PDB file of C-alpha atoms in Angstrom:
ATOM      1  CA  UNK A 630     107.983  -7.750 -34.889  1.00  0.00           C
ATOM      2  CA  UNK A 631     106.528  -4.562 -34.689  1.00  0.00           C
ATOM      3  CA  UNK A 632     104.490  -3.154 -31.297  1.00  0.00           C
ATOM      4  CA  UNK A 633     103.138   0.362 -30.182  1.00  0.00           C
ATOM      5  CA  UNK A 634     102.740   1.137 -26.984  1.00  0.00           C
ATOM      6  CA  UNK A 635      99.981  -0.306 -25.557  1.00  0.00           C
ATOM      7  CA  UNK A 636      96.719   1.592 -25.546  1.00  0.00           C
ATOM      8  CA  UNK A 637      96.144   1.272 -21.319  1.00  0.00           C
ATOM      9  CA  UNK A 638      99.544   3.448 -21.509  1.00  0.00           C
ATOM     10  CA  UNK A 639      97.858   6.060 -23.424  1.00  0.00           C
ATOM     11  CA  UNK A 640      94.840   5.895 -21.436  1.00  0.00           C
ATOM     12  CA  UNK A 641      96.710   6.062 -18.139  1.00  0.00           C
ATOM     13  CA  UNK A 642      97.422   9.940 -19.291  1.00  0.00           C
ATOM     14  CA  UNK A 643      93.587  11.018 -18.395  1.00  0.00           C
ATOM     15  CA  UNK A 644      93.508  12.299 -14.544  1.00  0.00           C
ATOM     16  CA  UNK A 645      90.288  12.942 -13.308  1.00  0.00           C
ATOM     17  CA  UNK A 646      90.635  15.284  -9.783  1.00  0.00           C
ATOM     18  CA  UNK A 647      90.013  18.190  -7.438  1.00  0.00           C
ATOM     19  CA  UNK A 648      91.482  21.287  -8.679  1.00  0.00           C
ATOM     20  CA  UNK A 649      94.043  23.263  -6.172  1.00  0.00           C
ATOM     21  CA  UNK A 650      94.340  27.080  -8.194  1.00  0.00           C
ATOM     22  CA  UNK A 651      97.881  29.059  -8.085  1.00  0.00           C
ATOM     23  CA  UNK A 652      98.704  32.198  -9.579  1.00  0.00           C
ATOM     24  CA  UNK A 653     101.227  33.253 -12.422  1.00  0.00           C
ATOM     25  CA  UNK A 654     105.262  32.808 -11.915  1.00  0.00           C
ATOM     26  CA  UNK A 655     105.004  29.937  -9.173  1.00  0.00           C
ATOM     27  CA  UNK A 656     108.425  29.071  -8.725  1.00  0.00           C
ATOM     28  CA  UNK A 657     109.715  25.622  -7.803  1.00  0.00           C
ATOM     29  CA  UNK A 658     111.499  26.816  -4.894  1.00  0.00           C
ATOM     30  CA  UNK A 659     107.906  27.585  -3.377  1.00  0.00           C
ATOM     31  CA  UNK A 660     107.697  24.162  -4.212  1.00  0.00           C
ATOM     32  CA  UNK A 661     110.400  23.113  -2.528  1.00  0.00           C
ATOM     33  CA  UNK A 662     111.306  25.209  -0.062  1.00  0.00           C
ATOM     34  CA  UNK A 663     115.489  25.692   0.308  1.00  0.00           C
ATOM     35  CA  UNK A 664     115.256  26.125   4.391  1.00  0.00           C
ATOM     36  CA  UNK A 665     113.529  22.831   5.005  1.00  0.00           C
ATOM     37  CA  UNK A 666     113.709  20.602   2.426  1.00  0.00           C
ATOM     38  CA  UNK A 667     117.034  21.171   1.141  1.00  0.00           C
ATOM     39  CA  UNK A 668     118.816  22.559   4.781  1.00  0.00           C
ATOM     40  CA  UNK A 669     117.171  19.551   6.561  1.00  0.00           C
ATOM     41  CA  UNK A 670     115.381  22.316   8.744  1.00  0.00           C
ATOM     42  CA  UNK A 671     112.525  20.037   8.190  1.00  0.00           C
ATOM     43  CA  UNK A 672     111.403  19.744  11.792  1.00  0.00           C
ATOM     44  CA  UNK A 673     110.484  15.625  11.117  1.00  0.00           C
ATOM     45  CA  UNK A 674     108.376  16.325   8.613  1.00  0.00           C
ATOM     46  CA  UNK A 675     108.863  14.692   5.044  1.00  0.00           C
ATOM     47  CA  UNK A 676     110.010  17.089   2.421  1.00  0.00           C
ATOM     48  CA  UNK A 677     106.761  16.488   0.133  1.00  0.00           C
ATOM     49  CA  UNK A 678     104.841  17.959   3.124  1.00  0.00           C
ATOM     50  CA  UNK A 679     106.396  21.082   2.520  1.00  0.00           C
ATOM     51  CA  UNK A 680     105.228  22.470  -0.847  1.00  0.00           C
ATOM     52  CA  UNK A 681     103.910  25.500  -0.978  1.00  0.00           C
ATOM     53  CA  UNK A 682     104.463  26.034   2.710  1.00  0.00           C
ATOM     54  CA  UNK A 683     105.688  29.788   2.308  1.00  0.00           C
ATOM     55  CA  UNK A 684     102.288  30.853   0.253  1.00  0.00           C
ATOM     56  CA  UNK A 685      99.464  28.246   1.392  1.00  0.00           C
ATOM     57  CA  UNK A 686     100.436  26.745   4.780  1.00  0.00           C
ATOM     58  CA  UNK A 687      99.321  23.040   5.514  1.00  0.00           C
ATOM     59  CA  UNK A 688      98.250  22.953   2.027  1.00  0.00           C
ATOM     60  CA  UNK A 689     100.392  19.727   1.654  1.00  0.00           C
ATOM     61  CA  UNK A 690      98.584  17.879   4.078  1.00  0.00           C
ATOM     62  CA  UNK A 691      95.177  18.889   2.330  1.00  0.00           C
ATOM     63  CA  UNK A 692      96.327  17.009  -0.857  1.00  0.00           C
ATOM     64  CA  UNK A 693      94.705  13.975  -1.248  1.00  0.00           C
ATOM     65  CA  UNK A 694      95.995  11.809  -4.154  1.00  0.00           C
ATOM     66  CA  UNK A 695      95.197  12.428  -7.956  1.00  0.00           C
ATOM     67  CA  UNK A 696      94.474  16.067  -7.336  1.00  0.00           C
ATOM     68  CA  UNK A 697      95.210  18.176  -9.675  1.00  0.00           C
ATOM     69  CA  UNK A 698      97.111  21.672  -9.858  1.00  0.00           C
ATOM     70  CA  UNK A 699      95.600  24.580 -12.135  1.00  0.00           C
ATOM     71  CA  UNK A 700      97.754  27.698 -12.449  1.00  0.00           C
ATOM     72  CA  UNK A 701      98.302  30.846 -14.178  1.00  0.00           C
ATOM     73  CA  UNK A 702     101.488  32.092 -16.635  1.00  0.00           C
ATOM     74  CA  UNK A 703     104.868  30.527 -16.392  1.00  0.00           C
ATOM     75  CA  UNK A 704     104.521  27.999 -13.407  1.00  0.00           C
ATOM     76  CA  UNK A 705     107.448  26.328 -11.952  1.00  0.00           C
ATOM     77  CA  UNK A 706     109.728  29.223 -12.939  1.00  0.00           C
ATOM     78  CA  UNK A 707     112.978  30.071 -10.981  1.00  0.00           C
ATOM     79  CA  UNK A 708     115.695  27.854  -9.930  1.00  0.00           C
ATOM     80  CA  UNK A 709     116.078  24.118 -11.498  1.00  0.00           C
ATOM     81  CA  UNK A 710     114.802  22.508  -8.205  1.00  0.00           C
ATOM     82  CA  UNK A 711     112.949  19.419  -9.158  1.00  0.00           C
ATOM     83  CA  UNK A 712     109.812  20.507  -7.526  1.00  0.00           C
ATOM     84  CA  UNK A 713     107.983  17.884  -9.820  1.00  0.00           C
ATOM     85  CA  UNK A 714     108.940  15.106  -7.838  1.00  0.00           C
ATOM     86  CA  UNK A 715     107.142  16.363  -4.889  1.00  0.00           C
ATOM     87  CA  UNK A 716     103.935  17.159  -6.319  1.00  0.00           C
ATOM     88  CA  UNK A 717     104.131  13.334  -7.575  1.00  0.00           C
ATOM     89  CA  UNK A 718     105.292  11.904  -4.296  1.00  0.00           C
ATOM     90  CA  UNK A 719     102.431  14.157  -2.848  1.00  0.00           C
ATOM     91  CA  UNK A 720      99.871  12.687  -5.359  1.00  0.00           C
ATOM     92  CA  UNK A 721      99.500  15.336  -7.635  1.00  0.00           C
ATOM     93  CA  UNK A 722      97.617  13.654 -10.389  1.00  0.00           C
ATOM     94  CA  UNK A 723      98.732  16.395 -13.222  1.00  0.00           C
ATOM     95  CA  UNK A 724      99.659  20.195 -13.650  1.00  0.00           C
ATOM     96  CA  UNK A 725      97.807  22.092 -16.304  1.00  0.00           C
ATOM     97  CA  UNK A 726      98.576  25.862 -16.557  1.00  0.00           C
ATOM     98  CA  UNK A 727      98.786  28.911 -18.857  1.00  0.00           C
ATOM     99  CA  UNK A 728     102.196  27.798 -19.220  1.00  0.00           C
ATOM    100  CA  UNK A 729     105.160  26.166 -17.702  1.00  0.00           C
ATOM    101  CA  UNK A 730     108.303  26.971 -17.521  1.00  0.00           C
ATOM    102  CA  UNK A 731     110.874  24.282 -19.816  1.00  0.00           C
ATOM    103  CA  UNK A 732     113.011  23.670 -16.954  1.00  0.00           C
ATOM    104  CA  UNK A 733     110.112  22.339 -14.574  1.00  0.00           C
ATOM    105  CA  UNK A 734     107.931  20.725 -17.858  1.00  0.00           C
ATOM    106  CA  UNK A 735     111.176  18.498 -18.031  1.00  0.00           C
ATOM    107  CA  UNK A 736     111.710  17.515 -14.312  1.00  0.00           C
ATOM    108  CA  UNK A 737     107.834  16.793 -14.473  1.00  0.00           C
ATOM    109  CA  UNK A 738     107.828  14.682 -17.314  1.00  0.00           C
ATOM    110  CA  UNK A 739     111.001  12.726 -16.464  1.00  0.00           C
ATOM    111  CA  UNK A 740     109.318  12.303 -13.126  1.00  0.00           C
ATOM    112  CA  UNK A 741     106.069  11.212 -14.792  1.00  0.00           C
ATOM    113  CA  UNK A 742     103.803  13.779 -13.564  1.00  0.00           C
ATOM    114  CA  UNK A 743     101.711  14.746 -16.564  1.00  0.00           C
ATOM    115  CA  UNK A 744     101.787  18.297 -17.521  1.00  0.00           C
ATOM    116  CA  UNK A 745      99.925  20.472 -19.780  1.00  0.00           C
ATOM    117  CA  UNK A 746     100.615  23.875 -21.586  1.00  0.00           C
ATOM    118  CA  UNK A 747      97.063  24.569 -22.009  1.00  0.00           C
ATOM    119  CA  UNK A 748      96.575  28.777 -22.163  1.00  0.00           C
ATOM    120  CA  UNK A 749      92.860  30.278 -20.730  1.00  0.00           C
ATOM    121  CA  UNK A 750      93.124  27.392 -18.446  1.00  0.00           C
ATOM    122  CA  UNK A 751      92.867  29.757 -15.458  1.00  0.00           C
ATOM    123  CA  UNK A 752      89.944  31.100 -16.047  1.00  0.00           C
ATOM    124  CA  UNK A 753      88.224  28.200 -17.010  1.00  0.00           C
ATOM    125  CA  UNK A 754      88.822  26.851 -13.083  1.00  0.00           C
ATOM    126  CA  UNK A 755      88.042  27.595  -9.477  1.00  0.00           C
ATOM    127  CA  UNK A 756      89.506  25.690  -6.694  1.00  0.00           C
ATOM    128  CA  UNK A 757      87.606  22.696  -6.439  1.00  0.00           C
ATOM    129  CA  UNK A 758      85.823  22.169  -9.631  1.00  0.00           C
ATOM    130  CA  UNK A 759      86.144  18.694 -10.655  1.00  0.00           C
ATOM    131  CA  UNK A 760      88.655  18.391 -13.734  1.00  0.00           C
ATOM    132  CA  UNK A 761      89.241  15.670 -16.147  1.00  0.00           C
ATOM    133  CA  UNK A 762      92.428  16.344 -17.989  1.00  0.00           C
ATOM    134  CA  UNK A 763      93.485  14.040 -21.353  1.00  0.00           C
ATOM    135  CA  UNK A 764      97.114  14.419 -21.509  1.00  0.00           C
ATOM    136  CA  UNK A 765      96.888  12.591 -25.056  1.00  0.00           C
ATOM    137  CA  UNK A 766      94.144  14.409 -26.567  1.00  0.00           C
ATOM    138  CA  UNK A 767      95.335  17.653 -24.827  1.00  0.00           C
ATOM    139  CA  UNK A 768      91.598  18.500 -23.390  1.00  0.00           C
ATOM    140  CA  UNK A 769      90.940  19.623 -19.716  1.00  0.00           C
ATOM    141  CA  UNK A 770      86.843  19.102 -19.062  1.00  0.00           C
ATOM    142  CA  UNK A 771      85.722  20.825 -15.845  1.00  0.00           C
ATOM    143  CA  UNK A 772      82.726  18.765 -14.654  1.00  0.00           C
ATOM    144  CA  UNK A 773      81.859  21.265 -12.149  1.00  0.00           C
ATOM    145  CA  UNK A 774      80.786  24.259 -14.840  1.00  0.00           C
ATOM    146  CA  UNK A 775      80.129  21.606 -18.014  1.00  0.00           C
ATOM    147  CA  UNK A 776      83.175  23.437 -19.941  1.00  0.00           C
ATOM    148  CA  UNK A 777      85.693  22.319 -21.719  1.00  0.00           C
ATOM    149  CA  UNK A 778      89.465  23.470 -23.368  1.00  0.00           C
ATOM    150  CA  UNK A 779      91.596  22.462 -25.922  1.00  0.00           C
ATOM    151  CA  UNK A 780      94.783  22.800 -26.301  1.00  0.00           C
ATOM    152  CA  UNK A 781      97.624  21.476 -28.920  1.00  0.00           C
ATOM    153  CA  UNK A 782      98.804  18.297 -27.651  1.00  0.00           C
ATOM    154  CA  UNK A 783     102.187  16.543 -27.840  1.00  0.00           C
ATOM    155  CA  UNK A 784     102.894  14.586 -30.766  1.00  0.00           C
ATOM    156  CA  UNK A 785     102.608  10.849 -29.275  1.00  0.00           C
ATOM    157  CA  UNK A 786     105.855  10.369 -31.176  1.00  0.00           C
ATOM    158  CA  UNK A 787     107.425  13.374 -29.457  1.00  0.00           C
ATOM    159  CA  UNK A 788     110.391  12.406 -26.997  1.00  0.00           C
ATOM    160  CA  UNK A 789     108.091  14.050 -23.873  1.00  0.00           C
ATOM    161  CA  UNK A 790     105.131  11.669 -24.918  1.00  0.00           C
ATOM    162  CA  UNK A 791     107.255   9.129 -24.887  1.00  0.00           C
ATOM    163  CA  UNK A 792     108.975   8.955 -21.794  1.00  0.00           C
ATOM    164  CA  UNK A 793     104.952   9.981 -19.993  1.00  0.00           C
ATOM    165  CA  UNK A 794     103.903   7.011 -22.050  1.00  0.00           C
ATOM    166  CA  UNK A 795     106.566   4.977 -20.214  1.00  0.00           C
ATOM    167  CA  UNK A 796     105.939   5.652 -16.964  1.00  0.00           C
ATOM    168  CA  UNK A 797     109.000   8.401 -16.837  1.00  0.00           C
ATOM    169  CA  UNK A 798     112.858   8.572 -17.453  1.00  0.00           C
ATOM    170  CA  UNK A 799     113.455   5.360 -15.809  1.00  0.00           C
ATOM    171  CA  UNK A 800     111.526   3.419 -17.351  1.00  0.00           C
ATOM    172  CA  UNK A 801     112.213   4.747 -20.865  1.00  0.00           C
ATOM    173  CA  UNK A 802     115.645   4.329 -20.874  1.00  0.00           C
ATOM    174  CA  UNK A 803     115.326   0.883 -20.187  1.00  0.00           C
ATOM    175  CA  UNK A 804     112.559   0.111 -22.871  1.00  0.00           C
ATOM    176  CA  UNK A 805     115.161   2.056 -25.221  1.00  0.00           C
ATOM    177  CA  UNK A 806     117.864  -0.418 -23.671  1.00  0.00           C
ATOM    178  CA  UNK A 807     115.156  -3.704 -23.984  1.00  0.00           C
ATOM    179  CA  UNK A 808     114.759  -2.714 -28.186  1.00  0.00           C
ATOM    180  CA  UNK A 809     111.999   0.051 -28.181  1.00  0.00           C
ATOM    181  CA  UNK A 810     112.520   2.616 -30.806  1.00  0.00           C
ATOM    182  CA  UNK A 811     111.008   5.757 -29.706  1.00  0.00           C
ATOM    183  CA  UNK A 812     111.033   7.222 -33.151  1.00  0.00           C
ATOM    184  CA  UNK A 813     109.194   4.421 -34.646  1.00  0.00           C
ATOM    185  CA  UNK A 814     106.895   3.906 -31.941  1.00  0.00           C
ATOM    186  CA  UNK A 815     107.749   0.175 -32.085  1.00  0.00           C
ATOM    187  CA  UNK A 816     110.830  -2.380 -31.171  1.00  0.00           C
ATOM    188  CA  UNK A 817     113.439  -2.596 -33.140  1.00  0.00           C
ATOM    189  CA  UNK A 818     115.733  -6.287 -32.944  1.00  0.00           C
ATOM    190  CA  UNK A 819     118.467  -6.372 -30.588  1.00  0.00           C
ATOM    191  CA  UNK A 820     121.442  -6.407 -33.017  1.00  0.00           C
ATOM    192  CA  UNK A 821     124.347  -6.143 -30.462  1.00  0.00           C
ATOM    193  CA  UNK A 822     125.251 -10.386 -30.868  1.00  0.00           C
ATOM    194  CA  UNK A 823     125.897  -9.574 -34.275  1.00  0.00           C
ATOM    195  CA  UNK A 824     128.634  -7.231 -34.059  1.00  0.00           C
ATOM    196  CA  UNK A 825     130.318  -8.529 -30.576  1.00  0.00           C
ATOM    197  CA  UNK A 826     130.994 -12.381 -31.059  1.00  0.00           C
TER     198      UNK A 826
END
């Protein structure tokens, strides 16, 4: 029997947010800063509340779920701290930038926090503007100014896609393990009985 993903998964990748604008080369360990979150020189405070500290103070606690970050060339460079897994346990909706770096792209889509290569995207956006950003179709539509950007999209057959389709790593690997066939796009019969008796 053959199934694709259901269509609610594919509409699940369009956030609709506030926009919160950083610069070019933001580096994940702005994101998650070594001295608190990873030295436990946290002071009580839960590591996700400490993103960005070091640039935008309190800016954590200003986050209010499905919020979106906009920012410049080559964000989430520098070490391989999964900085993505913040931002999502913060309620970061989705990143869209100029670009992001591989390593961070990744974390965020194993993590399941949508993320968009989408270049001119910075100028397109000032903080606030309300953003709707389709993952799928790879369009961010700012509300606020009545513009809109394109931008190539992932192949929905693409390994990335697929593991944001399924709700992150986790998940895919275990509708890989229940039959799914990523690179079909459908599930494939459990053969396993027939060659273990």
């Amino acid at each position: 029997m053959s199934t694709r993903l259901p269509q609610d998964r594919q509409d699940s990748l369009i956030r609709a947010g506030r926009a919160w604008c950083f610069g070019d080369h933001i580096s994940t360990d702005l994101m998650m800063p070594g001295a608190q979150v990873l030295a436990g020189n946290d002071e009580g405070r839960p590591a996700h509340l400490w993103c960005f500290e070091a640039v935008r103070p309190g800016w954590a606690m200003l986050v209010e779920p499905g919020d979106l970050i906009v920012a410049g060339r080559n964000f989430g460079c520098g070490s391989g701290r999964n900085g993505a897994q913040l931002l999502r346990k913060l309620g970061i909706g989705a990143v869209v930038a100029d670009s992001v770096s591989r390593a961070f792209f990744r974390n965020a889509v194993n993590a399941a926090l949508p993320v968009m290569d989408c270049p001119g995207v910075s100028d397109l956006v000032s903080e606030g503007d309300r953003l709707v950003l389709d993952v799928v179709a790879g369009t961010v539509g700012n509300e606020t100014t009545e513009r809109t950007l394109r931008s190539e999209p992932m192949p929905l057959d693409s390994p990335p896609m697929q593991i944001l389709l399924a709700g992150g790593f986790d998940p895919f690997v275990a509708l890989v393990r229940a039959g799914f066939d990523p690179r079909a796009g459908r599930t494939v019969p459990d053969t396993k009985d027939e060659y273990h008796d």
